[in-house]
Amino acid sequence: MSIFSMKQSDTRIKPPLIRCRWKGWLLPGFMLVWLLTSCDSPVAPTVDGQQTDGVLISAGPFIMGSDKVDTTDKQKEYGLVKPLFLDEHPAHEVVLPAYYIDPYEVTNARYKAFVRATGHGEPFNWTQNGYNLIEARLRASDLKTLRWIATEYFQFDIDTRRAGKAKLLQLMRADRAQKDRLPVTDVSWFDASAYCQWAGKRLPSEAEWEKAARGTDGREFPWGNDWDTGKTNVGDDADWENGIAPVGSYPKNKSPYGVYDMAGNVWEWTADWYKPYPGSDYTSKDFGETHKVIRGGGGGVGHYSLSFFFRSAMRGNAPPDTLSGDVGFRCAWDAPTNSK
């Protein structure tokens, strides 16, 4: 499956040296540009706690892929062009050294630290939902401007014409705090790689991602073999904006190693190109060095087919410059050689 949204060029692989950001549209008096511009001082390329809060995935073998066959013509039922299961063939043993992986998808808050430290471009959706607005500048804005911002960016379910400045600031602060915990999306493979490099990490390989999700017993989903809509975000909870939940909102959506949200919420970039497994006789026009593997399933796949897309062995793919509202990532890094 390929996911297509907006695309960008590869020029964002390397963060610009200039630390100032200019985003958005002009309000009367150039107010919005002022609200969205910041020239933060550079900080060290670390993210608090990340280097020590990873989950250790022990060295050793696991079964990657599957030998499943679409015996009930689910491909036709789901209306998919790509045959089901065939790019997962054959199930095969892979031996990996020990490594660490983030327990959760990288959040907006983590990614914001990277953006402000390096000047790297912001995700497009931040310019649409008010997340990139600066608190101090909002506090200094007049009531008319705040009411306009509340209507155009935050779309609060209140009559903003009657709301005072204190109330609007409180609502904006709470909204942005909630978005802090959402997985960052609208990031390309290049953006994700740049973040991981800045944090002293890397994107997980496809094999590393799958082992962290399903363990060594070949299970279908991180929690076991039975599909259970109560254990993951299936996109029908009205509390979640755009169907995406804050990381860790589903404690039962946990792999045998204790890695969360690997079935659903958002797809995740991996390091690898989309290629056939050793011994596979399946061919695809997307194989080669044009599409990167994405894993885990996201909200845009169709509610009726979630049990297929959320499987730990399922392989998605997308061009590396893809920007999508349901594609994010997590990082991995090598464990010391004496780790087991």
mmCIF file of C-alpha atoms in Angstrom:
data_model
loop_
_atom_site.group_PDB
_atom_site.id
_atom_site.type_symbol
_atom_site.label_atom_id
_atom_site.label_comp_id
_atom_site.label_asym_id
_atom_site.label_seq_id
_atom_site.Cartn_x
_atom_site.Cartn_y
_atom_site.Cartn_z
ATOM 1 C CA MET A 1 0.000 0.000 0.000
ATOM 2 C CA SER A 2 1.266 3.454 -0.892
ATOM 3 C CA ILE A 3 0.191 6.503 1.026
ATOM 4 C CA PHE A 4 0.216 9.778 -0.883
ATOM 5 C CA SER A 5 -0.480 13.252 0.406
ATOM 6 C CA MET A 6 1.663 16.317 -0.222
ATOM 7 C CA LYS A 7 5.265 15.987 -1.335
ATOM 8 C CA GLN A 8 8.364 18.012 -0.679
ATOM 9 C CA SER A 9 11.834 18.136 -2.132
ATOM 10 C CA ASP A 10 14.859 16.540 -0.511
ATOM 11 C CA THR A 11 16.273 19.924 0.480
ATOM 12 C CA ARG A 12 15.146 19.490 4.087
ATOM 13 C CA ILE A 13 17.525 16.608 4.744
ATOM 14 C CA LYS A 14 20.041 19.075 6.110
ATOM 15 C CA PRO A 15 18.693 21.660 8.579
ATOM 16 C CA PRO A 16 19.458 25.258 7.615
ATOM 17 C CA LEU A 17 21.991 27.155 9.679
ATOM 18 C CA ILE A 18 19.718 30.171 10.160
ATOM 19 C CA ARG A 19 17.781 29.797 13.385
ATOM 20 C CA CYS A 20 14.856 32.109 12.569
ATOM 21 C CA ARG A 21 11.558 30.749 11.259
ATOM 22 C CA TRP A 22 9.000 32.665 9.203
ATOM 23 C CA LYS A 23 5.668 30.938 8.758
ATOM 24 C CA GLY A 24 2.053 31.779 8.122
ATOM 25 C CA TRP A 25 -0.003 34.530 6.556
ATOM 26 C CA LEU A 26 -0.271 38.246 7.192
ATOM 27 C CA LEU A 27 -2.849 39.745 9.482
ATOM 28 C CA PRO A 28 -3.462 43.496 9.564
ATOM 29 C CA GLY A 29 -0.380 45.043 11.068
ATOM 30 C CA PHE A 30 1.728 41.950 10.215
ATOM 31 C CA MET A 31 0.659 40.447 13.541
ATOM 32 C CA LEU A 32 0.698 36.791 12.498
ATOM 33 C CA VAL A 33 4.228 36.890 11.145
ATOM 34 C CA TRP A 34 5.327 38.330 14.473
ATOM 35 C CA LEU A 35 3.505 35.552 16.338
ATOM 36 C CA LEU A 36 5.112 32.818 14.269
ATOM 37 C CA THR A 37 8.697 34.077 14.144
ATOM 38 C CA SER A 38 11.264 32.936 16.641
ATOM 39 C CA CYS A 39 15.046 33.101 16.788
ATOM 40 C CA ASP A 40 15.860 30.561 19.452
ATOM 41 C CA SER A 41 19.362 30.028 20.733
ATOM 42 C CA PRO A 42 20.901 26.730 19.593
ATOM 43 C CA VAL A 43 20.842 23.940 22.156
ATOM 44 C CA ALA A 44 22.731 20.679 22.392
ATOM 45 C CA PRO A 45 21.334 17.933 20.124
ATOM 46 C CA THR A 46 19.724 15.902 22.868
ATOM 47 C CA VAL A 47 16.154 15.257 23.913
ATOM 48 C CA ASP A 48 15.499 14.971 27.626
ATOM 49 C CA GLY A 49 15.382 11.365 28.758
ATOM 50 C CA GLN A 50 15.228 9.835 25.295
ATOM 51 C CA GLN A 51 18.657 8.222 25.347
ATOM 52 C CA THR A 52 17.879 6.350 28.559
ATOM 53 C CA ASP A 53 14.165 5.634 28.222
ATOM 54 C CA GLY A 54 14.408 3.220 25.318
ATOM 55 C CA VAL A 55 13.143 -0.341 25.452
ATOM 56 C CA LEU A 56 15.864 -2.969 25.122
ATOM 57 C CA ILE A 57 15.115 -5.572 22.459
ATOM 58 C CA SER A 58 17.273 -8.569 23.258
ATOM 59 C CA ALA A 59 19.617 -10.161 20.729
ATOM 60 C CA GLY A 60 18.525 -13.288 18.942
ATOM 61 C CA PRO A 61 16.254 -14.689 16.234
ATOM 62 C CA PHE A 62 12.611 -14.040 15.433
ATOM 63 C CA ILE A 63 10.251 -14.981 12.614
ATOM 64 C CA MET A 64 9.722 -12.115 10.170
ATOM 65 C CA GLY A 65 6.933 -11.975 7.608
ATOM 66 C CA SER A 66 4.171 -14.533 7.148
ATOM 67 C CA ASP A 67 2.939 -17.309 4.896
ATOM 68 C CA LYS A 68 -0.701 -16.198 5.085
ATOM 69 C CA VAL A 69 -2.907 -16.526 2.006
ATOM 70 C CA ASP A 70 -6.005 -14.505 1.107
ATOM 71 C CA THR A 71 -8.375 -17.486 0.968
ATOM 72 C CA THR A 72 -11.574 -15.411 1.319
ATOM 73 C CA ASP A 73 -10.829 -12.749 -1.331
ATOM 74 C CA LYS A 74 -10.420 -9.958 1.195
ATOM 75 C CA GLN A 75 -8.522 -7.962 -1.421
ATOM 76 C CA LYS A 76 -11.733 -7.563 -3.413
ATOM 77 C CA GLU A 77 -13.790 -6.907 -0.288
ATOM 78 C CA TYR A 78 -11.413 -4.144 0.803
ATOM 79 C CA GLY A 79 -11.140 -2.723 -2.710
ATOM 80 C CA LEU A 80 -7.348 -2.893 -2.737
ATOM 81 C CA VAL A 81 -5.090 -2.999 -5.783
ATOM 82 C CA LYS A 82 -2.230 -4.632 -3.923
ATOM 83 C CA PRO A 83 -2.685 -8.365 -3.165
ATOM 84 C CA LEU A 84 -2.940 -9.184 0.518
ATOM 85 C CA PHE A 85 -0.033 -10.879 2.315
ATOM 86 C CA LEU A 86 2.142 -11.657 -0.736
ATOM 87 C CA ASP A 87 4.903 -9.137 0.014
ATOM 88 C CA GLU A 88 5.165 -10.697 3.499
ATOM 89 C CA HIS A 89 6.195 -14.064 1.991
ATOM 90 C CA PRO A 90 7.997 -16.121 2.970
ATOM 91 C CA ALA A 91 8.087 -16.228 6.744
ATOM 92 C CA HIS A 92 11.777 -16.402 7.546
ATOM 93 C CA GLU A 93 14.119 -16.305 10.510
ATOM 94 C CA VAL A 94 16.088 -13.113 11.121
ATOM 95 C CA VAL A 95 18.794 -12.804 13.779
ATOM 96 C CA LEU A 96 19.365 -9.327 15.194
ATOM 97 C CA PRO A 97 21.843 -7.957 17.720
ATOM 98 C CA ALA A 98 20.434 -6.192 20.767
ATOM 99 C CA TYR A 99 19.114 -2.679 20.217
ATOM 100 C CA TYR A 100 16.953 -0.033 21.836
ATOM 101 C CA ILE A 101 13.743 1.436 20.466
ATOM 102 C CA ASP A 102 11.590 4.320 21.642
ATOM 103 C CA PRO A 103 8.627 3.090 23.700
ATOM 104 C CA TYR A 104 6.372 5.641 21.981
ATOM 105 C CA GLU A 105 6.190 7.459 18.684
ATOM 106 C CA VAL A 106 8.078 10.757 18.604
ATOM 107 C CA THR A 107 5.733 13.480 19.811
ATOM 108 C CA ASN A 108 5.120 17.024 18.657
ATOM 109 C CA ALA A 109 6.870 18.264 21.799
ATOM 110 C CA ARG A 110 10.010 16.230 21.076
ATOM 111 C CA TYR A 111 10.018 17.315 17.464
ATOM 112 C CA LYS A 112 9.525 20.958 18.439
ATOM 113 C CA ALA A 113 12.733 20.806 20.496
ATOM 114 C CA PHE A 114 14.531 19.605 17.368
ATOM 115 C CA VAL A 115 13.002 22.329 15.185
ATOM 116 C CA ARG A 116 13.903 25.092 17.605
ATOM 117 C CA ALA A 117 17.429 23.796 18.080
ATOM 118 C CA THR A 118 18.253 23.386 14.402
ATOM 119 C CA GLY A 119 15.938 25.593 12.361
ATOM 120 C CA HIS A 120 14.603 22.541 10.529
ATOM 121 C CA GLY A 121 11.272 23.112 8.789
ATOM 122 C CA GLU A 122 8.086 22.647 10.785
ATOM 123 C CA PRO A 123 5.406 20.110 9.854
ATOM 124 C CA PHE A 124 2.757 21.691 7.663
ATOM 125 C CA ASN A 125 -0.073 20.899 10.072
ATOM 126 C CA TRP A 126 1.541 23.058 12.767
ATOM 127 C CA THR A 127 0.912 26.097 10.576
ATOM 128 C CA GLN A 128 -2.756 25.143 10.323
ATOM 129 C CA ASN A 129 -3.713 24.265 13.893
ATOM 130 C CA GLY A 130 -1.948 26.915 15.995
ATOM 131 C CA TYR A 131 0.643 24.574 17.474
ATOM 132 C CA ASN A 132 3.584 26.694 16.347
ATOM 133 C CA LEU A 133 2.304 29.942 17.866
ATOM 134 C CA ILE A 134 4.567 31.387 20.544
ATOM 135 C CA GLU A 135 3.144 31.769 24.055
ATOM 136 C CA ALA A 136 4.848 35.061 24.903
ATOM 137 C CA ARG A 137 3.697 36.638 21.658
ATOM 138 C CA LEU A 138 0.134 35.455 22.222
ATOM 139 C CA ARG A 139 0.099 37.039 25.671
ATOM 140 C CA ALA A 140 1.258 40.323 24.154
ATOM 141 C CA SER A 141 -1.468 40.301 21.479
ATOM 142 C CA ASP A 142 -4.618 42.394 21.715
ATOM 143 C CA LEU A 143 -8.038 40.825 22.203
ATOM 144 C CA LYS A 144 -9.145 41.358 18.591
ATOM 145 C CA THR A 145 -6.141 39.454 17.291
ATOM 146 C CA LEU A 146 -6.608 36.633 19.801
ATOM 147 C CA ARG A 147 -10.238 36.232 18.811
ATOM 148 C CA TRP A 148 -9.256 35.993 15.147
ATOM 149 C CA ILE A 149 -6.588 33.392 15.913
ATOM 150 C CA ALA A 150 -8.982 31.393 18.103
ATOM 151 C CA THR A 151 -11.481 31.244 15.243
ATOM 152 C CA GLU A 152 -9.133 30.606 12.321
ATOM 153 C CA TYR A 153 -6.614 28.280 13.951
ATOM 154 C CA PHE A 154 -8.067 26.627 17.035
ATOM 155 C CA GLN A 155 -11.749 26.533 16.067
ATOM 156 C CA PHE A 156 -12.908 26.377 19.675
ATOM 157 C CA ASP A 157 -16.490 25.366 20.278
ATOM 158 C CA ILE A 158 -17.330 28.657 21.975
ATOM 159 C CA ASP A 159 -18.521 32.115 20.950
ATOM 160 C CA THR A 160 -15.123 33.803 20.674
ATOM 161 C CA ARG A 161 -16.817 37.198 20.346
ATOM 162 C CA ARG A 162 -17.725 36.989 24.019
ATOM 163 C CA ALA A 163 -14.543 35.389 25.331
ATOM 164 C CA GLY A 164 -12.046 37.534 27.188
ATOM 165 C CA LYS A 165 -8.299 37.488 26.771
ATOM 166 C CA ALA A 166 -7.619 35.332 29.835
ATOM 167 C CA LYS A 167 -10.116 32.687 28.707
ATOM 168 C CA LEU A 168 -8.732 32.570 25.173
ATOM 169 C CA LEU A 169 -5.151 32.250 26.375
ATOM 170 C CA GLN A 170 -6.172 29.463 28.754
ATOM 171 C CA LEU A 171 -7.893 27.534 25.955
ATOM 172 C CA MET A 172 -4.975 27.996 23.563
ATOM 173 C CA ARG A 173 -2.499 26.867 26.196
ATOM 174 C CA ALA A 174 -4.540 23.742 26.972
ATOM 175 C CA ASP A 175 -4.952 22.932 23.287
ATOM 176 C CA ARG A 176 -1.238 23.178 22.583
ATOM 177 C CA ALA A 177 -0.412 21.134 25.697
ATOM 178 C CA GLN A 178 -2.692 18.375 24.416
ATOM 179 C CA LYS A 179 -0.997 18.513 21.014
ATOM 180 C CA ASP A 180 2.390 18.158 22.746
ATOM 181 C CA ARG A 181 1.564 14.491 23.366
ATOM 182 C CA LEU A 182 0.354 13.684 19.868
ATOM 183 C CA PRO A 183 2.717 11.810 17.556
ATOM 184 C CA VAL A 184 4.303 14.226 15.121
ATOM 185 C CA THR A 185 2.960 13.737 11.581
ATOM 186 C CA ASP A 186 3.295 15.462 8.212
ATOM 187 C CA VAL A 187 6.992 14.591 8.301
ATOM 188 C CA SER A 188 8.859 12.972 5.429
ATOM 189 C CA TRP A 189 11.338 10.129 5.733
ATOM 190 C CA PHE A 190 14.081 12.745 5.424
ATOM 191 C CA ASP A 191 12.610 14.793 8.284
ATOM 192 C CA ALA A 192 12.343 11.693 10.468
ATOM 193 C CA SER A 193 15.922 10.693 9.697
ATOM 194 C CA ALA A 194 17.180 14.195 10.465
ATOM 195 C CA TYR A 195 15.439 14.164 13.849
ATOM 196 C CA CYS A 196 16.849 10.750 14.758
ATOM 197 C CA GLN A 197 20.350 11.836 13.774
ATOM 198 C CA TRP A 198 20.045 15.002 15.870
ATOM 199 C CA ALA A 199 18.909 12.908 18.844
ATOM 200 C CA GLY A 200 21.884 10.553 18.466
ATOM 201 C CA LYS A 201 19.717 7.762 17.092
ATOM 202 C CA ARG A 202 18.440 6.404 13.784
ATOM 203 C CA LEU A 203 15.276 5.048 12.243
ATOM 204 C CA PRO A 204 14.694 1.359 13.015
ATOM 205 C CA SER A 205 15.217 -1.132 10.238
ATOM 206 C CA GLU A 206 12.112 -2.918 9.049
ATOM 207 C CA ALA A 207 13.245 -6.070 10.864
ATOM 208 C CA GLU A 208 13.921 -4.161 14.087
ATOM 209 C CA TRP A 209 10.478 -2.593 13.931
ATOM 210 C CA GLU A 210 8.738 -5.926 13.390
ATOM 211 C CA LYS A 211 10.605 -7.750 16.145
ATOM 212 C CA ALA A 212 9.834 -4.956 18.615
ATOM 213 C CA ALA A 213 6.148 -5.193 17.643
ATOM 214 C CA ARG A 214 5.538 -8.949 17.666
ATOM 215 C CA GLY A 215 8.301 -10.516 19.746
ATOM 216 C CA THR A 216 9.620 -13.984 19.022
ATOM 217 C CA ASP A 217 6.394 -16.011 18.992
ATOM 218 C CA GLY A 218 5.121 -14.797 15.606
ATOM 219 C CA ARG A 219 1.951 -13.196 16.953
ATOM 220 C CA GLU A 220 -0.406 -11.283 14.663
ATOM 221 C CA PHE A 221 -0.745 -8.142 16.788
ATOM 222 C CA PRO A 222 1.418 -6.665 19.536
ATOM 223 C CA TRP A 223 -0.985 -7.962 22.208
ATOM 224 C CA GLY A 224 -1.588 -11.445 20.734
ATOM 225 C CA ASN A 225 -3.330 -13.211 17.852
ATOM 226 C CA ASP A 226 -6.916 -12.001 18.264
ATOM 227 C CA TRP A 227 -8.149 -8.733 16.766
ATOM 228 C CA ASP A 228 -9.589 -6.507 19.511
ATOM 229 C CA THR A 229 -10.878 -3.008 18.733
ATOM 230 C CA GLY A 230 -10.726 -2.101 22.410
ATOM 231 C CA LYS A 231 -6.948 -2.375 22.544
ATOM 232 C CA THR A 232 -5.976 0.205 19.951
ATOM 233 C CA ASN A 233 -7.048 3.460 18.362
ATOM 234 C CA VAL A 234 -9.460 2.557 15.565
ATOM 235 C CA GLY A 235 -10.293 6.197 14.868
ATOM 236 C CA ASP A 236 -13.822 6.346 16.261
ATOM 237 C CA ASP A 237 -13.117 8.064 19.591
ATOM 238 C CA ALA A 238 -14.517 11.597 19.444
ATOM 239 C CA ASP A 239 -11.938 12.748 21.996
ATOM 240 C CA TRP A 240 -9.112 12.473 19.459
ATOM 241 C CA GLU A 241 -8.681 15.293 16.969
ATOM 242 C CA ASN A 242 -8.397 13.926 13.408
ATOM 243 C CA GLY A 243 -8.546 10.405 14.825
ATOM 244 C CA ILE A 244 -5.037 10.513 16.318
ATOM 245 C CA ALA A 245 -4.546 9.835 20.032
ATOM 246 C CA PRO A 246 -1.818 11.049 22.389
ATOM 247 C CA VAL A 247 0.935 8.452 22.626
ATOM 248 C CA GLY A 248 0.350 5.788 25.259
ATOM 249 C CA SER A 249 -3.418 6.337 25.398
ATOM 250 C CA TYR A 250 -4.064 2.605 24.926
ATOM 251 C CA PRO A 251 -2.043 0.741 27.576
ATOM 252 C CA LYS A 252 -3.112 -2.657 26.193
ATOM 253 C CA ASN A 253 -1.644 -1.783 22.799
ATOM 254 C CA LYS A 254 1.725 -2.983 24.008
ATOM 255 C CA SER A 255 4.178 -5.447 22.489
ATOM 256 C CA PRO A 256 5.809 -8.321 24.426
ATOM 257 C CA TYR A 257 8.785 -6.027 25.041
ATOM 258 C CA GLY A 258 6.683 -3.129 26.333
ATOM 259 C CA VAL A 259 6.659 -0.965 23.195
ATOM 260 C CA TYR A 260 3.415 0.981 22.730
ATOM 261 C CA ASP A 261 1.224 2.016 19.802
ATOM 262 C CA MET A 262 2.747 -0.292 17.195
ATOM 263 C CA ALA A 263 -0.710 -1.227 15.903
ATOM 264 C CA GLY A 264 -2.599 1.824 14.723
ATOM 265 C CA ASN A 265 -2.650 5.505 15.614
ATOM 266 C CA VAL A 266 -0.138 6.452 12.879
ATOM 267 C CA TRP A 267 2.053 4.658 10.375
ATOM 268 C CA GLU A 268 5.774 4.778 11.134
ATOM 269 C CA TRP A 269 8.732 5.298 8.837
ATOM 270 C CA THR A 270 11.479 2.675 8.871
ATOM 271 C CA ALA A 271 15.003 2.933 7.507
ATOM 272 C CA ASP A 272 14.598 0.422 4.682
ATOM 273 C CA TRP A 273 13.656 0.578 1.037
ATOM 274 C CA TYR A 274 10.639 -1.506 0.045
ATOM 275 C CA LYS A 275 12.142 -4.688 -1.405
ATOM 276 C CA PRO A 276 11.129 -8.361 -1.630
ATOM 277 C CA TYR A 277 12.116 -10.713 1.149
ATOM 278 C CA PRO A 278 14.747 -13.377 0.425
ATOM 279 C CA GLY A 279 13.113 -16.276 -1.380
ATOM 280 C CA SER A 280 10.008 -14.308 -2.388
ATOM 281 C CA ASP A 281 8.505 -14.759 -5.852
ATOM 282 C CA TYR A 282 6.240 -11.703 -5.531
ATOM 283 C CA THR A 283 7.001 -8.667 -7.683
ATOM 284 C CA SER A 284 5.821 -5.073 -7.310
ATOM 285 C CA LYS A 285 6.406 -1.903 -9.307
ATOM 286 C CA ASP A 286 7.175 -0.210 -5.978
ATOM 287 C CA PHE A 287 10.066 -2.533 -5.135
ATOM 288 C CA GLY A 288 13.501 -0.974 -5.352
ATOM 289 C CA GLU A 289 14.833 2.348 -4.144
ATOM 290 C CA THR A 290 11.773 4.505 -4.739
ATOM 291 C CA HIS A 291 9.584 3.692 -1.717
ATOM 292 C CA LYS A 292 10.416 3.364 1.960
ATOM 293 C CA VAL A 293 8.679 0.853 4.218
ATOM 294 C CA ILE A 294 6.108 2.192 6.651
ATOM 295 C CA ARG A 295 4.691 0.016 9.409
ATOM 296 C CA GLY A 296 1.909 -0.162 11.967
ATOM 297 C CA GLY A 297 -1.178 1.130 10.176
ATOM 298 C CA GLY A 298 -2.836 4.519 10.473
ATOM 299 C CA GLY A 299 -6.275 6.042 10.579
ATOM 300 C CA GLY A 300 -6.607 6.569 6.840
ATOM 301 C CA VAL A 301 -6.849 2.915 5.799
ATOM 302 C CA GLY A 302 -10.578 2.335 6.193
ATOM 303 C CA HIS A 303 -12.336 1.147 9.332
ATOM 304 C CA TYR A 304 -13.448 -2.178 7.846
ATOM 305 C CA SER A 305 -9.886 -3.259 6.998
ATOM 306 C CA LEU A 306 -8.053 -2.264 10.178
ATOM 307 C CA SER A 307 -7.504 -5.860 11.275
ATOM 308 C CA PHE A 308 -5.395 -6.392 8.145
ATOM 309 C CA PHE A 309 -3.417 -3.161 8.191
ATOM 310 C CA PHE A 310 -2.711 -3.225 11.941
ATOM 311 C CA ARG A 311 -1.005 -6.635 11.807
ATOM 312 C CA SER A 312 2.654 -6.630 12.866
ATOM 313 C CA ALA A 313 3.817 -8.309 9.634
ATOM 314 C CA MET A 314 1.921 -5.951 7.313
ATOM 315 C CA ARG A 315 4.181 -3.898 5.013
ATOM 316 C CA GLY A 316 3.144 -0.462 3.822
ATOM 317 C CA ASN A 317 5.255 1.755 1.610
ATOM 318 C CA ALA A 318 5.494 5.362 0.497
ATOM 319 C CA PRO A 319 7.932 7.596 -1.405
ATOM 320 C CA PRO A 320 10.389 9.084 1.109
ATOM 321 C CA ASP A 321 9.254 12.653 0.419
ATOM 322 C CA THR A 322 5.637 11.853 1.315
ATOM 323 C CA LEU A 323 3.921 14.095 3.847
ATOM 324 C CA SER A 324 0.834 12.577 5.426
ATOM 325 C CA GLY A 325 -1.326 13.391 8.408
ATOM 326 C CA ASP A 326 -1.166 9.784 9.617
ATOM 327 C CA VAL A 327 2.536 8.977 9.159
ATOM 328 C CA GLY A 328 5.028 9.543 11.985
ATOM 329 C CA PHE A 329 8.004 7.635 13.356
ATOM 330 C CA ARG A 330 9.997 6.432 16.339
ATOM 331 C CA CYS A 331 13.758 6.020 16.748
ATOM 332 C CA ALA A 332 16.087 3.134 17.509
ATOM 333 C CA TRP A 333 19.731 2.920 18.501
ATOM 334 C CA ASP A 334 22.392 0.284 18.991
ATOM 335 C CA ALA A 335 22.762 -1.393 22.368
ATOM 336 C CA PRO A 336 26.214 -1.884 23.907
ATOM 337 C CA THR A 337 27.925 -4.992 22.590
ATOM 338 C CA ASN A 338 27.610 -6.737 25.969
ATOM 339 C CA SER A 339 23.792 -6.358 26.004
ATOM 340 C CA LYS A 340 21.736 -9.533 25.715
#
